[in-house]
mmCIF file of C-alpha atoms and ligand atoms in Angstrom:
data_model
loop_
_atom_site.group_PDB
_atom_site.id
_atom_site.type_symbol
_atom_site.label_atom_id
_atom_site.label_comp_id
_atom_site.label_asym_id
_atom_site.label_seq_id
_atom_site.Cartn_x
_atom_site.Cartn_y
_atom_site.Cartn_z
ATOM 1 C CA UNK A 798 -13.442 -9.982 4.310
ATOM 2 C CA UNK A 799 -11.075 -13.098 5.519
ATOM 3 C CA UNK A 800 -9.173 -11.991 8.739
ATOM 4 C CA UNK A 801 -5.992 -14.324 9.261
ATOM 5 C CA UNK A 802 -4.717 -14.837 12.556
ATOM 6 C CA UNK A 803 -0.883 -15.371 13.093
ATOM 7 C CA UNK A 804 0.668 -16.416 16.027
ATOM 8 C CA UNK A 805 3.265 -14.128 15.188
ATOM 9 C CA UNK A 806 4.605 -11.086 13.240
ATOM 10 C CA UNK A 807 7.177 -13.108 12.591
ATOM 11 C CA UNK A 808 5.257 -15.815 11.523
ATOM 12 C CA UNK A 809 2.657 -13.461 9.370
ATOM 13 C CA UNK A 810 5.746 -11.717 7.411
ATOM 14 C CA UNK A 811 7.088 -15.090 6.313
ATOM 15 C CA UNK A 812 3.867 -16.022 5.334
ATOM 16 C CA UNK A 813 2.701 -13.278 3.641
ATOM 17 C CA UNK A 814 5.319 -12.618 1.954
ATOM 18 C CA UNK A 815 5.502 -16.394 0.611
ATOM 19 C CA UNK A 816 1.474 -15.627 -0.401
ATOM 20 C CA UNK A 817 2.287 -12.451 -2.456
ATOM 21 C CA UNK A 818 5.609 -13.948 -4.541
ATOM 22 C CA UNK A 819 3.462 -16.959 -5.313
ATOM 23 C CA UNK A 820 0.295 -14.114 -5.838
ATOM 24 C CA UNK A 821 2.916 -12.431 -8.519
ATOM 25 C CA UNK A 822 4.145 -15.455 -9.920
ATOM 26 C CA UNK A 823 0.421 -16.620 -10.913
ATOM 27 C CA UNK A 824 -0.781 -13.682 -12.518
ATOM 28 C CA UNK A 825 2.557 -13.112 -14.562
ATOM 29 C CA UNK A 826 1.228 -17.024 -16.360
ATOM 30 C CA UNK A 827 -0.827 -14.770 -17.758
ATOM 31 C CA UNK A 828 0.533 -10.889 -18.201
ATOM 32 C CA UNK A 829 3.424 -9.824 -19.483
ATOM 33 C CA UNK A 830 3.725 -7.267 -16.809
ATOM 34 C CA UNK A 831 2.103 -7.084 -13.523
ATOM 35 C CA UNK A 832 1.591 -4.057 -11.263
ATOM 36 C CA UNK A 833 2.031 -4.081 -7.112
ATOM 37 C CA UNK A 834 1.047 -1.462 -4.798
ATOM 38 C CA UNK A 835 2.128 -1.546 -0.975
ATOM 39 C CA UNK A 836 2.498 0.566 1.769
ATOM 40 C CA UNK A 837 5.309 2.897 4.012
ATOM 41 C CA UNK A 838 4.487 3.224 7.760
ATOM 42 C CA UNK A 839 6.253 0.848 10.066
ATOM 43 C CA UNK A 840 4.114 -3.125 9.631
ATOM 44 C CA UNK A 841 5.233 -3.814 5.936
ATOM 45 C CA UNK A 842 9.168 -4.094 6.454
ATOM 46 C CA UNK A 843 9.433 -7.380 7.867
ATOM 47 C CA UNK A 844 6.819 -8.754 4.428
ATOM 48 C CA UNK A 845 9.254 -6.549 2.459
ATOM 49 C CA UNK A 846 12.788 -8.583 4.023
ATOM 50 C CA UNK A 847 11.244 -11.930 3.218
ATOM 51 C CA UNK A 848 9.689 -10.836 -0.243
ATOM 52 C CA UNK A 849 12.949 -9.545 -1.699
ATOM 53 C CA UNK A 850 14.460 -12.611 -1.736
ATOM 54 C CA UNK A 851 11.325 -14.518 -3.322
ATOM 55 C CA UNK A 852 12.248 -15.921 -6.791
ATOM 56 C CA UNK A 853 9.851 -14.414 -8.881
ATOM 57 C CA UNK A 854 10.128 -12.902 -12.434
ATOM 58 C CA UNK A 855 10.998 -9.299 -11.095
ATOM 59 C CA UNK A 856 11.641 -8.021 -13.976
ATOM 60 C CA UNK A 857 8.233 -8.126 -15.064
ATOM 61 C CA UNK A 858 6.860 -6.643 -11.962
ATOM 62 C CA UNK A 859 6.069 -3.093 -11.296
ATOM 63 C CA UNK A 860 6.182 -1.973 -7.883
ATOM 64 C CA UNK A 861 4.408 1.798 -6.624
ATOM 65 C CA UNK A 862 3.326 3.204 -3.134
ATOM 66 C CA UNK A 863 -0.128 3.274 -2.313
ATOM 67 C CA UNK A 864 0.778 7.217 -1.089
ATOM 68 C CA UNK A 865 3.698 9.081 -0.467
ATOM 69 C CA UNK A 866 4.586 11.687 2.057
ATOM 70 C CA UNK A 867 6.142 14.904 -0.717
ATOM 71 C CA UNK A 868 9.136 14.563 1.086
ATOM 72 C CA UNK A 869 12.762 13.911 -0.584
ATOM 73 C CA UNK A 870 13.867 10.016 -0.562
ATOM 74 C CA UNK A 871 16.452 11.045 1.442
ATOM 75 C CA UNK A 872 13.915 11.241 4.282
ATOM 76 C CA UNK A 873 13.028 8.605 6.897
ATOM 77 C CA UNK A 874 9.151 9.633 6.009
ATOM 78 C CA UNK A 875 9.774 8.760 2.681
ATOM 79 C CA UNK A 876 7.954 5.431 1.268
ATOM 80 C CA UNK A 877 9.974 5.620 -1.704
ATOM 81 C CA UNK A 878 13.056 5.110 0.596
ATOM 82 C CA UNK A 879 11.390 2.678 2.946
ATOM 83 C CA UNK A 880 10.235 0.413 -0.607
ATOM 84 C CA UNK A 881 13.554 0.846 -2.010
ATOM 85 C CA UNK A 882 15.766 0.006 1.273
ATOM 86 C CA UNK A 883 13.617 -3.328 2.476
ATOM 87 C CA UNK A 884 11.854 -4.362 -0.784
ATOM 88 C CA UNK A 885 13.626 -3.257 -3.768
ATOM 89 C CA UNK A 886 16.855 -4.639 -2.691
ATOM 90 C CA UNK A 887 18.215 -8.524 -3.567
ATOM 91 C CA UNK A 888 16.575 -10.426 -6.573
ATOM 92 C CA UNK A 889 13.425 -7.740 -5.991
ATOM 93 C CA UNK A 890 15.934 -5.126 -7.078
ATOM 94 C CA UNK A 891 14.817 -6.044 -10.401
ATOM 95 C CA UNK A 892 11.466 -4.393 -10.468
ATOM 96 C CA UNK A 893 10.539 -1.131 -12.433
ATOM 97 C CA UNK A 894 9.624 1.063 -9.200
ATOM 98 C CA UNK A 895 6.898 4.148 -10.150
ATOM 99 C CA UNK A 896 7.412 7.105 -7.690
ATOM 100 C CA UNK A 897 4.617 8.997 -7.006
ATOM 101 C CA UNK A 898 6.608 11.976 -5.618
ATOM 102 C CA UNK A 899 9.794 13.415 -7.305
ATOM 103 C CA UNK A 900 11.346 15.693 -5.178
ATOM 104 C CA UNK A 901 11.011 19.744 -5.311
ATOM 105 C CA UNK A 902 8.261 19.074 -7.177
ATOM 106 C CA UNK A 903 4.538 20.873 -6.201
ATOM 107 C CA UNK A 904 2.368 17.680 -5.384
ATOM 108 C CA UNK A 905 -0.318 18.508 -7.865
ATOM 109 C CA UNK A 906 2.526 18.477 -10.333
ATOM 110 C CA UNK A 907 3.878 14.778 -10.256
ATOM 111 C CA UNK A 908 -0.032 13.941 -10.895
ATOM 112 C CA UNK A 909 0.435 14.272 -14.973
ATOM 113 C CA UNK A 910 3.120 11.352 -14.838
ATOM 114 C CA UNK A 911 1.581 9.379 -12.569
ATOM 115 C CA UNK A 912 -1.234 9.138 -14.399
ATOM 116 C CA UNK A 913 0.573 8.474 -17.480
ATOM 117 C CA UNK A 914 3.087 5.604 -16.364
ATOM 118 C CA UNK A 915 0.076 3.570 -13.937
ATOM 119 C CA UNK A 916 -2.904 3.813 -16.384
ATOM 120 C CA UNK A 917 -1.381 1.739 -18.540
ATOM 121 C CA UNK A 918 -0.732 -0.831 -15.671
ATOM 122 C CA UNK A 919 -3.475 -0.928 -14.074
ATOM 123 C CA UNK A 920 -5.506 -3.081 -12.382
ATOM 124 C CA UNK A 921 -2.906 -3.380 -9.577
ATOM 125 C CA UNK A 922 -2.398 -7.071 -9.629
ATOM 126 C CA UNK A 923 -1.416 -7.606 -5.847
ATOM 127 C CA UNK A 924 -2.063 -4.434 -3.330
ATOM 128 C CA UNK A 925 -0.838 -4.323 0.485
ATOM 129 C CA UNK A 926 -2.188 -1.769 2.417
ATOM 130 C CA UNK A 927 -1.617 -0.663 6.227
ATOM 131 C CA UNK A 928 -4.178 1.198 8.429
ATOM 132 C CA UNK A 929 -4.162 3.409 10.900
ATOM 133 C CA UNK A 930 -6.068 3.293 14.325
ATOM 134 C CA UNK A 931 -8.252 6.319 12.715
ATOM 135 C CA UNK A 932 -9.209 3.795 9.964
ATOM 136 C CA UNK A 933 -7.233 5.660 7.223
ATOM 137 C CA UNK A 934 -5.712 3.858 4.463
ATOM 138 C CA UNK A 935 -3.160 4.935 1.980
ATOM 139 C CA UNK A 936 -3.450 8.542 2.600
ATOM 140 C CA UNK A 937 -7.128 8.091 2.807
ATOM 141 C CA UNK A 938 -7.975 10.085 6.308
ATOM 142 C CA UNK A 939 -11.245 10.646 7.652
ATOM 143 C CA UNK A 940 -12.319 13.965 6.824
ATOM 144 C CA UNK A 941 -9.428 15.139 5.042
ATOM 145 C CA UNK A 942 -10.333 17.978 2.581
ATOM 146 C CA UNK A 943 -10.626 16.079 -0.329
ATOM 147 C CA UNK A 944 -11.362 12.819 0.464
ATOM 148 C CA UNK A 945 -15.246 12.537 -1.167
ATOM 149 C CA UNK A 946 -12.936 13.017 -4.779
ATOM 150 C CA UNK A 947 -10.162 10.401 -3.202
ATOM 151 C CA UNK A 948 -12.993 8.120 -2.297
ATOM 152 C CA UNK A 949 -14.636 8.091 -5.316
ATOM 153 C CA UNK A 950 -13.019 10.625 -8.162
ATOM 154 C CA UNK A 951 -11.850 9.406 -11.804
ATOM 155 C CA UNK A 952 -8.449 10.523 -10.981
ATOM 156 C CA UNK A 953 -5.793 7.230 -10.376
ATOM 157 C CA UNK A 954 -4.012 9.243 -7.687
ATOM 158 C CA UNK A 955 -4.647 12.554 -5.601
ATOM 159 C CA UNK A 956 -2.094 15.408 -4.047
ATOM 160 C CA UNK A 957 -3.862 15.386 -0.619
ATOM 161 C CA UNK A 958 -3.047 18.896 1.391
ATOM 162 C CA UNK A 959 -1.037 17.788 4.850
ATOM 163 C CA UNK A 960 -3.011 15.617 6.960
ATOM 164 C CA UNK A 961 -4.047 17.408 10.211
ATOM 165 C CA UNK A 962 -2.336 14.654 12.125
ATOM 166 C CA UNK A 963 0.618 14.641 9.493
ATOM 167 C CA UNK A 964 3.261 16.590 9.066
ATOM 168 C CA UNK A 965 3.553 16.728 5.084
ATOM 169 C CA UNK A 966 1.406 16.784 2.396
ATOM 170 C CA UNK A 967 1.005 13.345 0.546
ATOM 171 C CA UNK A 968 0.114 11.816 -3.193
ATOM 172 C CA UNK A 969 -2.333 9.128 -2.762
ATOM 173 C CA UNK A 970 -3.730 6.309 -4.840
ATOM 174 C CA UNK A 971 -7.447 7.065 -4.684
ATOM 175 C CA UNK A 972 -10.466 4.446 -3.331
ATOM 176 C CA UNK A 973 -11.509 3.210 -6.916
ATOM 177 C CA UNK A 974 -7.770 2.247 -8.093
ATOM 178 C CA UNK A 975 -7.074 0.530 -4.694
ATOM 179 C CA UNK A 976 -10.340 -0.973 -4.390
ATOM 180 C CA UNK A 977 -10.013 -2.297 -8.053
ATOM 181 C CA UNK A 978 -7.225 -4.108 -7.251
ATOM 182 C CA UNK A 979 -7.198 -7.992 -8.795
ATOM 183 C CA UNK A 980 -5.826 -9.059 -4.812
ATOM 184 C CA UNK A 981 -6.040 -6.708 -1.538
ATOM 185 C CA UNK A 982 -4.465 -7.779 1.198
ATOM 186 C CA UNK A 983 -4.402 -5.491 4.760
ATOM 187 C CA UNK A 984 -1.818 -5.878 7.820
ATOM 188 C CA UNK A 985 -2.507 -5.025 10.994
ATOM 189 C CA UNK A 986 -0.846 -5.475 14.209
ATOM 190 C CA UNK A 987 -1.982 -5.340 17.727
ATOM 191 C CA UNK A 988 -5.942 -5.199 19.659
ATOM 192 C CA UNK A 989 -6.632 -1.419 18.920
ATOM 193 C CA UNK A 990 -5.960 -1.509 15.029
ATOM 194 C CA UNK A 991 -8.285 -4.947 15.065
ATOM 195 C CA UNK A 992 -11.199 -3.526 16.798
ATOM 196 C CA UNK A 993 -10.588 -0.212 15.253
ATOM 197 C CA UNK A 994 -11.209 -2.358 11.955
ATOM 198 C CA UNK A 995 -14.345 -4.388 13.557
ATOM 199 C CA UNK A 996 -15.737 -0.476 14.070
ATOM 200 C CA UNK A 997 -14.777 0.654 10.799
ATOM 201 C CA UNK A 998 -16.781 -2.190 9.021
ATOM 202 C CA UNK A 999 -20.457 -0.464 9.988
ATOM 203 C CA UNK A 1000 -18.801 3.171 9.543
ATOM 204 C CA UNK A 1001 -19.194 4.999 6.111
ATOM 205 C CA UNK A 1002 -16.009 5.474 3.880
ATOM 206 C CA UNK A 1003 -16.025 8.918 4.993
ATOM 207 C CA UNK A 1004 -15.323 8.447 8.864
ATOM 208 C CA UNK A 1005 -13.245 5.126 7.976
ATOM 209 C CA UNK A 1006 -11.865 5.126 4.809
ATOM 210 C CA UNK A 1007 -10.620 1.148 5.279
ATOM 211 C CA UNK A 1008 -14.300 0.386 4.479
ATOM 212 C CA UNK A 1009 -13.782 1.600 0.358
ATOM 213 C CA UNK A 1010 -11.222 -1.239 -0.091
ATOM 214 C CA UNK A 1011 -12.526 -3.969 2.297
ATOM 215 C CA UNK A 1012 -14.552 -5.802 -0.662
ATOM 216 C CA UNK A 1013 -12.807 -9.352 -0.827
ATOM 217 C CA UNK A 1014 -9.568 -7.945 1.127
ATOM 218 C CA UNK A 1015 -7.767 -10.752 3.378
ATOM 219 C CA UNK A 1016 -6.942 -9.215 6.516
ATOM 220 C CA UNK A 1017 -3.542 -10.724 8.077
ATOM 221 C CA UNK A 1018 -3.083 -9.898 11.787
ATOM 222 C CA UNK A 1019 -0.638 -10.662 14.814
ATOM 223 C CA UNK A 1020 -0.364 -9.257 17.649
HETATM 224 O O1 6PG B 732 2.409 6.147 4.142
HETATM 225 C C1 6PG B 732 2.005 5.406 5.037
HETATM 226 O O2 6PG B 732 2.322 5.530 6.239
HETATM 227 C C2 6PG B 732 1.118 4.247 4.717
HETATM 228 O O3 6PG B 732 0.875 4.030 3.439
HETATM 229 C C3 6PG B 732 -0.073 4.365 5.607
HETATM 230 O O4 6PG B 732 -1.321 4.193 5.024
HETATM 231 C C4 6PG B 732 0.151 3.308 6.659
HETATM 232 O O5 6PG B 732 -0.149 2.033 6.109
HETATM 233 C C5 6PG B 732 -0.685 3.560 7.875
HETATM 234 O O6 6PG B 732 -0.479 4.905 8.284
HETATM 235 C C6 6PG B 732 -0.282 2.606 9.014
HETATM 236 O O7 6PG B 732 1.026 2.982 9.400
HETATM 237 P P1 6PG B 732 1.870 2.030 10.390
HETATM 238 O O8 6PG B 732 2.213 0.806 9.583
HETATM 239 O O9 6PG B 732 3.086 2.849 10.731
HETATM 240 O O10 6PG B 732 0.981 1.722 11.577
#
């Protein structure tokens, strides 16, 4: 685990977000198609408005959430909304975006596609992921009902029943398919998330979930 200090969230979006198009740009030398995960909440924007204007080959990159909230895009919960308004938008508007939720649909029933369009491109090539001060990842909380088959499970992606400190059920990317992404790469802001992540590193997955995917993860953090 490599923690990067910035002087600035303004300074870690540029930076990042100069890291992850050149990231893309190397492993499409070698794939026709490469796969990127990244996360809703309220740190990625500002990586998303410099990365949309990165020239990479777009068109040959496929872009999912690492969890949704089963809410319609319309929504300002929505991470389909939040990916398609700050990252899927100038010369990024050329990616092939995978939804994990499609509106009015059950949760357990968008699993069937999603495991039918990603399987095919997986390993993620590049994955972002946020955290929470509880340590949860994705939609990875600690001691959600059904995190053990999250954690660990065959299944690429989950329907997760509504967090008890959310307020709508979600479709997550489960440990193994995050965890066996090709580059990780976390982004925290602020003390509490950074020494809720120094706790989190002797916890089990369990009571911090951030511990499944911290294997070779770079850590970017500002205050
Ligand atoms: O759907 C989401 O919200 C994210 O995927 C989630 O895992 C997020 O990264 C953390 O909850 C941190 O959220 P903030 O960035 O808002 O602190």
């Amino acid at each position: 685990m490599n923690i990067l200090d910035y002087p600035d969230r303004e300074m870690l979006a540029i930076d990042l977000a100069n890291h992850l198009a050149g990231e893309l740009e190397a492993a499409l030398l070698t794939h026709e198609t490469v796969t990127m995960a990244v996360p809703g909440g309220t740190t990625p924007g500002p990586v998303y408005d410099s990365l949309c204007a990165a020239d990479v080959d777009w068109h040959r990159v496929i872009v999912l959430p690492t969890d949704e909230r089963c809410v319609p895009q319309t929504d300002l919960r929505s991470n389909a909304r939040l990916i398609g308004e700050r990252l899927l938008v100038n010369r990024a508007s050329a990616a092939r975006f995978l939804p994990l939720y499609v509106e009015g649909a059950e949760p357990e029933d968008c699993l069937a596609e999603i495991e039918a369009t990603l399987v095919p491109n997986l390993p993620i090539s590049v994955l972002v992921l946020g955290m929470g001060a509880d340590m949860h990842t994705a939609s990875l909380f600690p001691g959600m009902p059904g995190l053990e088959a999250a954690l660990d499970g065959d299944a690429p992606a989950l329907a997760v029943a509504r967090p008890q400190t959310q307020p709508e059920a979600r479709i997550t990317l489960t440990g193994p398919v995050l965890d066996g992404a090709l580059s990780k790469h976390l982004i925290i802001y602020g003390e509490a998330k950074r020494a809720a992540l120094e706790r989190a590193i002797s916890m089990p997955p369990e009571e911090a979930p951030i511990t499944a995917v911290l294997d070779g993860i770079t850590i970017h953090w500002a205050e």
